[in-house]
Amino acid sequence: ETGVTQTPRHLVMGMTNKKSLKCEQHLGHNAMYWYKQSAKKPLELMFVYNFKEQTENNSVPSRFSPECPNSSHLFLHLHTLQPEDSALYLCASSQDREGLETQYFGPGTRLLVL
Amino acid sequence: GQNIDQPTEMTATEGAIVQINCTYQTSGFNGLFWYQQHAGEAPTFLSYNVLDGLEEKGRFSSFLSRSKGYRYLLLKELQMKDSASYLCAVRDGDYKLSFGAGTTVTVRA
């Protein structure tokens, strides 16, 4: 049973909408991640937070805006998305950014942009 | 960016053995991970290799030999429930984790 939860599990939005994805981890970890998973493509790392500080932003468009209020919660705010942003968005956490611990994934939010 | 390559699809029958190879080109190396992902579900951790050798976890084993260029996940005594995507991931010298596109394994009766 994963200790990482994500809501909503499914989301359909228009290109002019604003929505937020939520991730919560119950594992006491200090690092949290947002990934994008498109069909037949590798997981793409979007953002990394370590001890609430953003440590990586992999050239993600500004229409995606992350927020990490504390080590247990991570949000991804979405606005004016494009149809090509439709994908599975996965949140993950690990003990810390550079440790030897693996990452634990949430179930993901399946996003469809119309 | 980092390049992680693995076969796209593999098919096998119940009880058979499947070997999924992973090749990579990264700046530095701090470990190779394998994840299993069933359709519509989150990836789950299977194994981790950082030193050369074999890691066994039940019917699944992962092997690493950096000097000989062998990196693979071995699935033994396949069961229908093993039908899933298997993701290879490599942590580079900066501890950044990069994923391959995944190998979809289909187990047939």
GROMACS .gro file of C-alpha atoms in nm:
model
  223
    1GLU     CA    1   0.000   0.000   0.000
    2THR     CA    2   0.159   0.325  -0.115
    3GLY     CA    3   0.209   0.600   0.139
    4VAL     CA    4   0.169   0.864  -0.131
    5THR     CA    5  -0.179   0.983  -0.226
    6GLN     CA    6  -0.289   1.206  -0.511
    7THR     CA    7  -0.612   1.386  -0.588
    8PRO     CA    8  -0.796   1.400  -0.811
    9ARG     CA    9  -0.735   1.068  -0.984
   10HIS     CA   10  -0.889   1.193  -1.307
   11LEU     CA   11  -0.929   1.547  -1.438
   12VAL     CA   12  -1.074   1.689  -1.756
   13MET     CA   13  -1.020   2.058  -1.815
   14GLY     CA   14  -1.049   2.314  -2.089
   15MET     CA   15  -0.757   2.521  -2.204
   16THR     CA   16  -0.881   2.827  -2.018
   17ASN     CA   17  -0.942   2.653  -1.686
   18LYS     CA   18  -0.734   2.671  -1.370
   19LYS     CA   19  -0.700   2.359  -1.161
   20SER     CA   20  -0.464   2.217  -0.901
   21LEU     CA   21  -0.328   1.869  -0.841
   22LYS     CA   22  -0.257   1.764  -0.485
   23CYS     CA   23  -0.007   1.515  -0.348
   24GLU     CA   24   0.040   1.406   0.011
   25GLN     CA   25   0.298   1.164   0.151
   26HIS     CA   26   0.267   0.988   0.483
   27LEU     CA   27   0.619   0.842   0.489
   28GLY     CA   28   0.809   1.116   0.668
   29HIS     CA   29   1.014   1.188   0.357
   30ASN     CA   30   1.187   1.516   0.284
   31ALA     CA   31   1.201   1.515  -0.094
   32MET     CA   32   0.903   1.528  -0.330
   33TYR     CA   33   0.880   1.513  -0.707
   34TRP     CA   34   0.641   1.580  -0.994
   35TYR     CA   35   0.669   1.362  -1.304
   36LYS     CA   36   0.481   1.362  -1.634
   37GLN     CA   37   0.416   1.027  -1.799
   38SER     CA   38   0.297   1.023  -2.160
   39ALA     CA   39   0.216   0.708  -2.352
   40LYS     CA   40   0.523   0.516  -2.469
   41LYS     CA   41   0.758   0.783  -2.336
   42PRO     CA   42   0.993   0.782  -2.038
   43LEU     CA   43   0.885   0.942  -1.717
   44GLU     CA   44   0.977   1.309  -1.738
   45LEU     CA   45   1.093   1.475  -1.419
   46MET     CA   46   0.929   1.816  -1.384
   47PHE     CA   47   1.008   1.952  -1.038
   48VAL     CA   48   1.198   1.847  -0.729
   49TYR     CA   49   1.156   1.979  -0.377
   50ASN     CA   50   1.398   1.896  -0.098
   51PHE     CA   51   1.310   2.014   0.252
   52LYS     CA   52   1.041   2.240   0.097
   53GLU     CA   53   1.290   2.413  -0.130
   54GLN     CA   54   1.267   2.373  -0.506
   55THR     CA   55   1.593   2.222  -0.625
   56GLU     CA   56   1.505   2.136  -0.984
   57ASN     CA   57   1.287   2.277  -1.258
   58ASN     CA   58   1.348   2.086  -1.578
   59SER     CA   59   1.253   2.357  -1.825
   60VAL     CA   60   0.886   2.317  -1.747
   61PRO     CA   61   0.652   2.574  -1.907
   62SER     CA   62   0.522   2.842  -1.672
   63ARG     CA   63   0.165   2.717  -1.716
   64PHE     CA   64   0.270   2.455  -1.459
   65SER     CA   65   0.336   2.607  -1.117
   66PRO     CA   66   0.442   2.391  -0.822
   67GLU     CA   67   0.391   2.468  -0.456
   68CYS     CA   68   0.532   2.287  -0.154
   69PRO     CA   69   0.395   2.432   0.172
   70ASN     CA   70   0.558   2.161   0.385
   71SER     CA   71   0.747   1.835   0.345
   72SER     CA   72   0.427   1.632   0.333
   73HIS     CA   73   0.232   1.823   0.070
   74LEU     CA   74   0.299   1.913  -0.289
   75PHE     CA   75   0.072   2.090  -0.535
   76LEU     CA   76   0.083   2.145  -0.908
   77HIS     CA   77  -0.120   2.444  -1.021
   78LEU     CA   78  -0.237   2.432  -1.381
   79HIS     CA   79  -0.353   2.717  -1.602
   80THR     CA   80  -0.403   2.773  -1.974
   81LEU     CA   81  -0.287   2.422  -2.055
   82GLN     CA   82  -0.254   2.279  -2.404
   83PRO     CA   83  -0.394   1.950  -2.537
   84GLU     CA   84  -0.039   1.809  -2.551
   85ASP     CA   85  -0.025   1.845  -2.173
   86SER     CA   86  -0.269   1.556  -2.145
   87ALA     CA   87  -0.083   1.283  -1.959
   88LEU     CA   88  -0.052   1.099  -1.630
   89TYR     CA   89   0.101   1.322  -1.363
   90LEU     CA   90   0.281   1.128  -1.094
   91CYS     CA   91   0.397   1.250  -0.758
   92ALA     CA   92   0.678   1.072  -0.575
   93SER     CA   93   0.869   1.111  -0.251
   94SER     CA   94   1.198   0.986  -0.109
   95GLN     CA   95   1.383   1.020   0.216
   96ASP     CA   96   1.594   1.298   0.072
   97ARG     CA   97   1.724   1.423  -0.260
   98GLU     CA   98   2.065   1.257  -0.255
   99GLY     CA   99   2.008   0.956  -0.039
  100LEU     CA  100   2.020   0.599  -0.147
  101GLU     CA  101   1.652   0.548  -0.083
  102THR     CA  102   1.423   0.477  -0.370
  103GLN     CA  103   1.132   0.694  -0.468
  104TYR     CA  104   0.777   0.598  -0.380
  105PHE     CA  105   0.509   0.695  -0.628
  106GLY     CA  106   0.149   0.801  -0.588
  107PRO     CA  107  -0.125   0.658  -0.812
  108GLY     CA  108  -0.117   0.960  -1.042
  109THR     CA  109  -0.370   1.203  -1.184
  110ARG     CA  110  -0.488   1.125  -1.536
  111LEU     CA  111  -0.527   1.466  -1.700
  112LEU     CA  112  -0.713   1.535  -2.023
  113VAL     CA  113  -0.698   1.884  -2.170
  114LEU     CA  114  -0.966   1.962  -2.425
  115GLY     CA  115   2.000   1.453  -2.110
  116GLN     CA  116   2.053   1.094  -2.019
  117ASN     CA  117   1.974   0.801  -2.249
  118ILE     CA  118   1.809   0.495  -2.103
  119ASP     CA  119   1.717   0.224  -2.352
  120GLN     CA  120   1.515  -0.092  -2.299
  121PRO     CA  121   1.303  -0.308  -2.530
  122THR     CA  122   0.954  -0.181  -2.595
  123GLU     CA  123   0.763  -0.507  -2.563
  124MET     CA  124   0.819  -0.869  -2.467
  125THR     CA  125   0.578  -1.163  -2.467
  126ALA     CA  126   0.615  -1.494  -2.288
  127THR     CA  127   0.405  -1.783  -2.161
  128GLU     CA  128   0.322  -1.868  -1.803
  129GLY     CA  129   0.608  -2.038  -1.624
  130ALA     CA  130   0.869  -1.904  -1.865
  131ILE     CA  131   1.163  -1.671  -1.796
  132VAL     CA  132   1.202  -1.320  -1.934
  133GLN     CA  133   1.517  -1.109  -1.930
  134ILE     CA  134   1.478  -0.735  -1.977
  135ASN     CA  135   1.798  -0.555  -2.068
  136CYS     CA  136   1.869  -0.193  -1.995
  137THR     CA  137   2.144   0.017  -2.145
  138TYR     CA  138   2.230   0.369  -2.046
  139GLN     CA  139   2.455   0.661  -2.112
  140THR     CA  140   2.476   0.890  -1.812
  141SER     CA  141   2.713   1.134  -1.658
  142GLY     CA  142   2.830   0.930  -1.363
  143PHE     CA  143   2.648   0.642  -1.197
  144ASN     CA  144   2.486   0.608  -0.858
  145GLY     CA  145   2.261   0.313  -0.903
  146LEU     CA  146   2.021   0.133  -1.134
  147PHE     CA  147   1.658   0.082  -1.033
  148TRP     CA  148   1.376  -0.133  -1.162
  149TYR     CA  149   1.010  -0.046  -1.116
  150GLN     CA  150   0.695  -0.239  -1.206
  151GLN     CA  151   0.391  -0.049  -1.329
  152HIS     CA  152   0.057  -0.214  -1.393
  153ALA     CA  153  -0.179  -0.035  -1.630
  154GLY     CA  154  -0.345   0.259  -1.457
  155GLU     CA  155  -0.137   0.224  -1.143
  156ALA     CA  156   0.169   0.384  -0.985
  157PRO     CA  157   0.518   0.247  -1.047
  158THR     CA  158   0.632   0.031  -0.758
  159PHE     CA  159   0.993  -0.032  -0.662
  160LEU     CA  160   1.134  -0.375  -0.746
  161SER     CA  161   1.510  -0.361  -0.702
  162TYR     CA  162   1.823  -0.151  -0.683
  163ASN     CA  163   2.181  -0.225  -0.790
  164VAL     CA  164   2.477   0.001  -0.735
  165LEU     CA  165   2.754  -0.256  -0.703
  166ASP     CA  166   2.813  -0.538  -0.948
  167GLY     CA  167   2.619  -0.845  -0.856
  168LEU     CA  168   2.282  -1.011  -0.832
  169GLU     CA  169   1.988  -0.889  -0.626
  170GLU     CA  170   1.722  -1.154  -0.579
  171LYS     CA  171   1.370  -1.093  -0.457
  172GLY     CA  172   1.161  -1.400  -0.497
  173ARG     CA  173   1.094  -1.468  -0.864
  174PHE     CA  174   1.253  -1.141  -0.970
  175SER     CA  175   1.628  -1.079  -0.992
  176SER     CA  176   1.830  -0.783  -1.111
  177PHE     CA  177   2.188  -0.814  -1.227
  178LEU     CA  178   2.455  -0.553  -1.279
  179SER     CA  179   2.803  -0.588  -1.421
  180ARG     CA  180   2.932  -0.251  -1.519
  181SER     CA  181   3.264  -0.385  -1.643
  182LYS     CA  182   3.094  -0.635  -1.875
  183GLY     CA  183   2.802  -0.411  -1.968
  184TYR     CA  184   2.530  -0.641  -1.831
  185ARG     CA  185   2.226  -0.480  -1.671
  186TYR     CA  186   1.903  -0.671  -1.668
  187LEU     CA  187   1.591  -0.769  -1.482
  188LEU     CA  188   1.507  -1.138  -1.479
  189LEU     CA  189   1.150  -1.253  -1.427
  190LYS     CA  190   1.121  -1.624  -1.349
  191GLU     CA  191   0.823  -1.860  -1.331
  192LEU     CA  192   0.608  -1.600  -1.498
  193GLN     CA  193   0.253  -1.557  -1.380
  194MET     CA  194  -0.037  -1.377  -1.546
  195LYS     CA  195  -0.018  -1.106  -1.282
  196ASP     CA  196   0.334  -1.021  -1.398
  197SER     CA  197   0.189  -0.862  -1.712
  198ALA     CA  198   0.294  -0.500  -1.665
  199SER     CA  199   0.541  -0.237  -1.775
  200TYR     CA  200   0.890  -0.264  -1.626
  201LEU     CA  201   1.081   0.062  -1.596
  202CYS     CA  202   1.457   0.087  -1.582
  203ALA     CA  203   1.591   0.400  -1.410
  204VAL     CA  204   1.948   0.519  -1.360
  205ARG     CA  205   2.074   0.769  -1.105
  206ASP     CA  206   2.357   0.976  -1.244
  207GLY     CA  207   2.652   1.147  -1.078
  208ASP     CA  208   2.429   1.432  -0.963
  209TYR     CA  209   2.183   1.184  -0.808
  210LYS     CA  210   1.927   1.268  -1.074
  211LEU     CA  211   1.703   0.973  -1.162
  212SER     CA  212   1.627   0.921  -1.533
  213PHE     CA  213   1.379   0.663  -1.659
  214GLY     CA  214   1.357   0.450  -1.968
  215ALA     CA  215   1.029   0.431  -2.158
  216GLY     CA  216   0.948   0.094  -2.005
  217THR     CA  217   0.916  -0.261  -2.135
  218THR     CA  218   0.563  -0.393  -2.162
  219VAL     CA  219   0.563  -0.761  -2.068
  220THR     CA  220   0.263  -0.968  -2.171
  221VAL     CA  221   0.224  -1.310  -2.014
  222ARG     CA  222   0.005  -1.556  -2.205
  223ALA     CA  223  -0.154  -1.874  -2.078
   0.00000   0.00000   0.00000
